[in-house]
Each structure stands twice: as C-alpha cells, then as structure tokens.
Amino acid sequence: MSTSGVEAFTHRFIPPPTAGALTLLLLHGTGGDENDLLQVGRALDDQAALLSPRGKVSEQGANRWFRRLAEGVFDTDDLLARTDQLATFITDAVEHYRLDASRLVAVGFSNGANIAATLLFRHPHLLRGAVLFAPMVTLDDPPRADLSGVGVFLAAGRADRIAPAEQAERLAEQFIECGASVELRWHPGGHRIDPHILAQAAAWLGKLRAFSGESV
Ligand code: MLT
C-alpha cells in the first residue's frame, strides 16, 4: 500500500456543502482517532470541509501525533519530524481535494493542539488560523515565524493538571511575539473541550471566516 501523498495518513474527508468554505483540519488528542473531532468540527462550522487525519505514533496502542518521554515531556526531534510530515500531508490534501489553501484552520485538542501549535511556528504560511483546546508549550524557543494575519483561539481550563494554566499563557505570548492575533479563553474545568468555550470558538471562527472573504 502506498504511504505517500494523501494516503500517508489514515484520514476522513468530508467535503463542504457549498463552495468557498473553510477547511477544518481536525487533530485529535492522545488515544483518539480520525472520528473523534468530527462533531466538534461541525459544531464549530456547519459549512466547513472537514479533514481529519489519525496520528501515526502509537503509545501502547493510543494514537498520538508525536512521541513523548513522559507526561508533558516531549521528544523534540520526533515532534519536529512529525510536524513536517503532517505539513506535507496537508499540502498534498489541499491539492488532492482541491481545497482553498488560504482557508485552512487547524482545530486540535490536547496532543492535537500541541502539534497544531508546532505547525504554526514551523510552517507559518500553511494555516489561516487555529483553535487550540487544552494546548501546551511544545518549543521553549520557537522559530520567529511571521504569523501576522493568522488568528489563534486558545482555550484552557483553570483546573487542568495536564496542561496547567501557565502553559496556555506562555503559548499565547509566543504567538503574540510572532504577530498572530490571539484570543485566550478560560473555563473553570480540567483537560477537556468545554461546551461554553466551544460556542465561543464557533463565534470567533465566524469572524475569521468573514474576514477571510467568505460570504456568510
Ligand atoms: C501531550 O503529550 O501532547 C500532552 O501531554 C497532552 C496529552 O496528550 O496528554
């Protein structure tokens, strides 16, 4: 079986009902798969195309996007290599599914948010924006990417013990230093996608969509 091009990642693709829509790149958390965030994607934008790959790293059977040495301690070499692999897949998928490359928005939860954040720093021209649920800092000193014109919505839980509050704050600062337009929202809970924050993220995405020229 070929492992190049769009076949490089097991994935689901749901085409948009109308032309000119955003494409949401859905990146699941540890132990998830390509089906996990489809409902979240729909809740965020019912007109978007959904591109939902599965992480290729197995941690005792749990799918992930990159290896870690311990909880919250990342294998940086693997993270960088896997980020580049995912970037290649995205470029191939844009061509294969004839997507508008200027309207790609990553939506990641936890480990998926972490690779999305790394994608933004390493491949700053690939994404129009990102919605990051329960993200962490993955690179202490990320490349000084030019993220002007890129929108990032971060959602963090005050009681999140896996991704503590200061992680989201530091990550937001890293994005701001690169010129991104950043919105950081809090909920009182733990490591999860909070339904109220999901609604706020949908409203934020609506503004990003209007700003990227789609008729709404
Ligand atoms: C990670 O490994 O990316 C974070 O610790 C979150 C997780 O997947 O548990």
mmCIF file of C-alpha atoms and ligand atoms in Angstrom:
data_model
loop_
_atom_site.group_PDB
_atom_site.id
_atom_site.type_symbol
_atom_site.label_atom_id
_atom_site.label_comp_id
_atom_site.label_asym_id
_atom_site.label_seq_id
_atom_site.Cartn_x
_atom_site.Cartn_y
_atom_site.Cartn_z
ATOM 1 C CA MET A 1 0.000 0.000 0.000
ATOM 2 C CA SER A 2 1.302 3.459 -0.898
ATOM 3 C CA THR A 3 2.192 5.697 2.020
ATOM 4 C CA SER A 4 2.824 8.846 0.035
ATOM 5 C CA GLY A 5 0.543 11.726 -0.854
ATOM 6 C CA VAL A 6 -2.826 11.832 0.781
ATOM 7 C CA GLU A 7 -2.515 8.145 1.711
ATOM 8 C CA ALA A 8 0.323 8.973 4.108
ATOM 9 C CA PHE A 9 -2.179 9.413 6.938
ATOM 10 C CA THR A 10 -5.329 7.416 7.540
ATOM 11 C CA HIS A 11 -7.959 10.152 7.437
ATOM 12 C CA ARG A 12 -11.539 11.160 6.804
ATOM 13 C CA PHE A 13 -12.516 13.928 4.466
ATOM 14 C CA ILE A 14 -15.993 15.421 4.443
ATOM 15 C CA PRO A 15 -16.475 17.862 1.583
ATOM 16 C CA PRO A 16 -18.190 21.182 2.218
ATOM 17 C CA PRO A 17 -21.829 21.580 1.188
ATOM 18 C CA THR A 18 -21.001 24.851 -0.585
ATOM 19 C CA ALA A 19 -18.037 26.354 -2.392
ATOM 20 C CA GLY A 20 -15.751 28.858 -0.686
ATOM 21 C CA ALA A 21 -15.928 27.274 2.750
ATOM 22 C CA LEU A 22 -13.219 26.941 5.356
ATOM 23 C CA THR A 23 -11.473 23.596 5.765
ATOM 24 C CA LEU A 24 -11.085 22.494 9.362
ATOM 25 C CA LEU A 25 -8.073 20.263 9.952
ATOM 26 C CA LEU A 26 -9.158 18.172 12.940
ATOM 27 C CA LEU A 27 -6.349 16.892 15.202
ATOM 28 C CA HIS A 28 -7.457 14.514 17.936
ATOM 29 C CA GLY A 29 -5.978 14.069 21.407
ATOM 30 C CA THR A 30 -3.958 11.107 22.713
ATOM 31 C CA GLY A 31 -5.912 7.884 22.276
ATOM 32 C CA GLY A 32 -8.290 9.391 19.745
ATOM 33 C CA ASP A 33 -8.706 8.840 16.038
ATOM 34 C CA GLU A 34 -9.994 10.471 12.870
ATOM 35 C CA ASN A 35 -13.616 10.198 14.034
ATOM 36 C CA ASP A 36 -13.187 11.938 17.385
ATOM 37 C CA LEU A 37 -13.498 15.592 16.465
ATOM 38 C CA LEU A 38 -15.991 15.388 13.592
ATOM 39 C CA GLN A 39 -18.836 16.592 15.817
ATOM 40 C CA VAL A 40 -16.665 19.334 17.277
ATOM 41 C CA GLY A 41 -15.829 20.424 13.731
ATOM 42 C CA ARG A 42 -19.490 20.532 12.800
ATOM 43 C CA ALA A 43 -20.337 22.477 15.957
ATOM 44 C CA LEU A 44 -17.661 24.999 15.041
ATOM 45 C CA ASP A 45 -18.738 25.459 11.427
ATOM 46 C CA ASP A 46 -21.572 23.550 9.774
ATOM 47 C CA GLN A 47 -20.468 24.703 6.308
ATOM 48 C CA ALA A 48 -16.791 23.750 6.538
ATOM 49 C CA ALA A 49 -14.971 20.913 4.845
ATOM 50 C CA LEU A 50 -13.570 18.546 7.466
ATOM 51 C CA LEU A 51 -10.151 16.957 7.027
ATOM 52 C CA SER A 52 -9.448 14.611 9.895
ATOM 53 C CA PRO A 53 -6.239 12.544 9.928
ATOM 54 C CA ARG A 54 -5.132 9.987 12.538
ATOM 55 C CA GLY A 55 -1.863 10.414 14.429
ATOM 56 C CA LYS A 56 0.739 7.833 13.389
ATOM 57 C CA VAL A 57 2.513 7.327 16.708
ATOM 58 C CA SER A 58 1.263 4.537 18.945
ATOM 59 C CA GLU A 59 1.812 4.856 22.679
ATOM 60 C CA GLN A 60 0.833 1.424 23.938
ATOM 61 C CA GLY A 61 -1.950 1.405 21.381
ATOM 62 C CA ALA A 62 -3.027 5.038 21.919
ATOM 63 C CA ASN A 63 -2.735 7.172 18.771
ATOM 64 C CA ARG A 64 -0.642 10.312 19.102
ATOM 65 C CA TRP A 65 0.940 12.913 16.822
ATOM 66 C CA PHE A 66 4.461 12.642 18.233
ATOM 67 C CA ARG A 67 6.381 10.733 20.866
ATOM 68 C CA ARG A 68 6.796 11.838 24.452
ATOM 69 C CA LEU A 69 9.301 10.726 27.047
ATOM 70 C CA ALA A 70 6.909 11.233 29.965
ATOM 71 C CA GLU A 71 3.685 13.125 30.632
ATOM 72 C CA GLY A 72 4.332 16.652 29.370
ATOM 73 C CA VAL A 73 7.955 15.863 28.334
ATOM 74 C CA PHE A 74 8.192 15.773 24.558
ATOM 75 C CA ASP A 75 10.643 14.068 22.210
ATOM 76 C CA THR A 76 11.542 17.234 20.309
ATOM 77 C CA ASP A 77 13.274 15.529 17.370
ATOM 78 C CA ASP A 78 10.237 13.351 16.815
ATOM 79 C CA LEU A 79 7.894 16.328 17.269
ATOM 80 C CA LEU A 80 9.708 18.320 14.569
ATOM 81 C CA ALA A 81 9.887 15.412 12.124
ATOM 82 C CA ARG A 82 6.209 14.518 12.639
ATOM 83 C CA THR A 83 5.171 18.146 12.287
ATOM 84 C CA ASP A 84 6.905 18.289 8.910
ATOM 85 C CA GLN A 85 5.258 15.007 7.841
ATOM 86 C CA LEU A 86 1.855 16.428 8.747
ATOM 87 C CA ALA A 87 2.629 19.627 6.829
ATOM 88 C CA THR A 88 3.389 17.548 3.726
ATOM 89 C CA PHE A 89 0.118 15.650 4.148
ATOM 90 C CA ILE A 90 -1.807 18.931 4.410
ATOM 91 C CA THR A 91 -0.197 20.263 1.232
ATOM 92 C CA ASP A 92 -0.990 17.007 -0.570
ATOM 93 C CA ALA A 93 -4.584 17.044 0.719
ATOM 94 C CA VAL A 94 -5.091 20.626 -0.489
ATOM 95 C CA GLU A 95 -4.131 19.505 -3.978
ATOM 96 C CA HIS A 96 -5.943 16.158 -3.905
ATOM 97 C CA TYR A 97 -9.253 17.523 -2.570
ATOM 98 C CA ARG A 98 -8.899 20.874 -4.374
ATOM 99 C CA LEU A 99 -9.156 22.904 -1.175
ATOM 100 C CA ASP A 100 -8.657 26.637 -0.850
ATOM 101 C CA ALA A 101 -5.221 26.793 0.759
ATOM 102 C CA SER A 102 -5.973 30.242 2.185
ATOM 103 C CA ARG A 103 -8.878 28.929 4.248
ATOM 104 C CA LEU A 104 -7.336 26.158 6.293
ATOM 105 C CA VAL A 105 -7.893 26.267 10.044
ATOM 106 C CA ALA A 106 -6.491 23.665 12.449
ATOM 107 C CA VAL A 107 -8.675 22.507 15.327
ATOM 108 C CA GLY A 108 -6.755 20.500 17.899
ATOM 109 C CA PHE A 109 -7.385 19.041 21.318
ATOM 110 C CA SER A 110 -4.525 18.337 23.752
ATOM 111 C CA ASN A 111 -1.830 16.404 21.838
ATOM 112 C CA GLY A 112 -3.555 17.540 18.616
ATOM 113 C CA ALA A 113 -3.458 21.174 19.790
ATOM 114 C CA ASN A 114 0.232 20.715 20.532
ATOM 115 C CA ILE A 115 1.137 19.592 17.035
ATOM 116 C CA ALA A 116 -1.102 22.331 15.583
ATOM 117 C CA ALA A 117 0.832 24.931 17.599
ATOM 118 C CA THR A 118 4.118 23.485 16.338
ATOM 119 C CA LEU A 119 2.794 23.544 12.763
ATOM 120 C CA LEU A 120 2.078 27.264 13.110
ATOM 121 C CA PHE A 121 5.632 28.045 14.207
ATOM 122 C CA ARG A 122 7.326 25.738 11.693
ATOM 123 C CA HIS A 123 5.041 26.206 8.700
ATOM 124 C CA PRO A 124 3.591 29.670 9.262
ATOM 125 C CA HIS A 125 2.087 30.031 5.779
ATOM 126 C CA LEU A 126 0.110 26.803 5.888
ATOM 127 C CA LEU A 127 -2.780 27.789 8.144
ATOM 128 C CA ARG A 128 -5.124 30.757 8.270
ATOM 129 C CA GLY A 129 -5.786 30.095 11.910
ATOM 130 C CA ALA A 130 -6.088 27.554 14.687
ATOM 131 C CA VAL A 131 -8.440 26.658 17.511
ATOM 132 C CA LEU A 132 -6.407 25.043 20.276
ATOM 133 C CA PHE A 133 -8.208 23.268 23.116
ATOM 134 C CA ALA A 134 -6.036 22.467 26.170
ATOM 135 C CA PRO A 135 -2.699 23.276 24.474
ATOM 136 C CA MET A 136 0.814 23.286 25.916
ATOM 137 C CA VAL A 137 4.140 24.871 25.055
ATOM 138 C CA THR A 138 5.985 22.420 22.801
ATOM 139 C CA LEU A 139 9.038 24.524 21.885
ATOM 140 C CA ASP A 140 10.813 26.623 24.529
ATOM 141 C CA ASP A 141 12.269 28.848 21.857
ATOM 142 C CA PRO A 142 10.089 28.566 18.755
ATOM 143 C CA PRO A 143 11.232 29.963 15.395
ATOM 144 C CA ARG A 144 10.388 33.648 14.930
ATOM 145 C CA ALA A 145 7.730 32.869 12.368
ATOM 146 C CA ASP A 146 5.728 35.636 10.736
ATOM 147 C CA LEU A 147 2.197 34.904 11.922
ATOM 148 C CA SER A 148 0.716 38.277 11.043
ATOM 149 C CA GLY A 149 -2.716 37.677 9.541
ATOM 150 C CA VAL A 150 -3.082 34.390 11.427
ATOM 151 C CA GLY A 151 -5.727 34.032 14.130
ATOM 152 C CA VAL A 152 -5.270 31.729 17.127
ATOM 153 C CA PHE A 153 -8.007 30.888 19.624
ATOM 154 C CA LEU A 154 -6.710 29.173 22.764
ATOM 155 C CA ALA A 155 -8.996 27.545 25.321
ATOM 156 C CA ALA A 156 -7.628 26.491 28.678
ATOM 157 C CA GLY A 157 -9.037 25.066 31.899
ATOM 158 C CA ARG A 158 -8.152 26.662 35.230
ATOM 159 C CA ALA A 159 -8.187 23.178 36.807
ATOM 160 C CA ASP A 160 -6.266 21.420 34.005
ATOM 161 C CA ARG A 161 -3.486 19.390 35.625
ATOM 162 C CA ILE A 162 -2.150 18.001 32.312
ATOM 163 C CA ALA A 163 -1.869 21.399 30.610
ATOM 164 C CA PRO A 164 -1.552 23.870 33.506
ATOM 165 C CA ALA A 165 -2.777 27.461 33.097
ATOM 166 C CA GLU A 166 0.685 28.995 32.719
ATOM 167 C CA GLN A 167 1.296 26.788 29.668
ATOM 168 C CA ALA A 168 -1.559 28.408 27.730
ATOM 169 C CA GLU A 169 -0.401 31.849 28.860
ATOM 170 C CA ARG A 170 3.172 31.241 27.664
ATOM 171 C CA LEU A 171 1.992 29.771 24.380
ATOM 172 C CA ALA A 172 -0.276 32.787 23.808
ATOM 173 C CA GLU A 173 2.745 35.051 24.381
ATOM 174 C CA GLN A 174 4.815 33.056 21.890
ATOM 175 C CA PHE A 175 2.105 33.549 19.254
ATOM 176 C CA ILE A 176 1.764 37.258 20.028
ATOM 177 C CA GLU A 177 5.536 37.675 19.640
ATOM 178 C CA CYS A 178 5.169 36.240 16.126
ATOM 179 C CA GLY A 179 2.437 38.746 15.255
ATOM 180 C CA ALA A 180 -0.598 36.444 15.450
ATOM 181 C CA SER A 181 -3.977 37.737 16.526
ATOM 182 C CA VAL A 182 -4.628 35.788 19.729
ATOM 183 C CA GLU A 183 -7.711 35.136 21.808
ATOM 184 C CA LEU A 184 -7.219 33.217 25.081
ATOM 185 C CA ARG A 185 -10.378 31.989 26.824
ATOM 186 C CA TRP A 186 -10.702 30.228 30.161
ATOM 187 C CA HIS A 187 -13.117 27.766 31.661
ATOM 188 C CA PRO A 188 -13.113 26.505 35.244
ATOM 189 C CA GLY A 189 -12.700 22.809 34.377
ATOM 190 C CA GLY A 190 -9.961 20.333 33.550
ATOM 191 C CA HIS A 191 -8.444 18.763 30.436
ATOM 192 C CA ARG A 192 -11.453 18.795 28.128
ATOM 193 C CA ILE A 193 -13.375 20.711 25.487
ATOM 194 C CA ASP A 194 -15.784 22.857 27.454
ATOM 195 C CA PRO A 195 -19.179 23.326 25.707
ATOM 196 C CA HIS A 196 -19.359 27.063 26.505
ATOM 197 C CA ILE A 197 -15.877 27.586 25.125
ATOM 198 C CA LEU A 198 -16.859 25.591 22.037
ATOM 199 C CA ALA A 199 -19.646 28.093 21.384
ATOM 200 C CA GLN A 200 -17.197 30.968 21.864
ATOM 201 C CA ALA A 201 -14.764 29.314 19.472
ATOM 202 C CA ALA A 202 -17.567 28.960 16.881
ATOM 203 C CA ALA A 203 -18.320 32.691 17.148
ATOM 204 C CA TRP A 204 -14.598 33.513 16.840
ATOM 205 C CA LEU A 205 -14.324 31.254 13.790
ATOM 206 C CA GLY A 206 -17.328 33.001 12.224
ATOM 207 C CA LYS A 207 -15.408 36.285 12.424
ATOM 208 C CA LEU A 208 -12.266 34.695 10.977
ATOM 209 C CA ARG A 209 -14.334 33.232 8.121
ATOM 210 C CA ALA A 210 -15.931 36.593 7.331
ATOM 211 C CA PHE A 211 -12.507 38.216 7.467
ATOM 212 C CA SER A 212 -11.064 35.658 5.023
ATOM 213 C CA GLY A 213 -13.614 36.788 2.460
ATOM 214 C CA GLU A 214 -16.197 34.016 2.606
ATOM 215 C CA SER A 215 -19.758 35.149 2.172
ATOM 216 C CA VAL A 216 -21.701 34.150 5.295
HETATM 217 C C1 MLT B 1 0.879 15.708 25.054
HETATM 218 O O1 MLT B 1 1.532 14.695 25.262
HETATM 219 O O2 MLT B 1 0.765 16.244 23.958
HETATM 220 C C2 MLT B 1 0.209 16.316 26.251
HETATM 221 O O3 MLT B 1 0.795 15.837 27.412
HETATM 222 C C3 MLT B 1 -1.249 16.087 26.281
HETATM 223 C C4 MLT B 1 -1.614 14.637 26.202
HETATM 224 O O4 MLT B 1 -1.645 14.112 25.132
HETATM 225 O O5 MLT B 1 -1.913 14.033 27.238
#
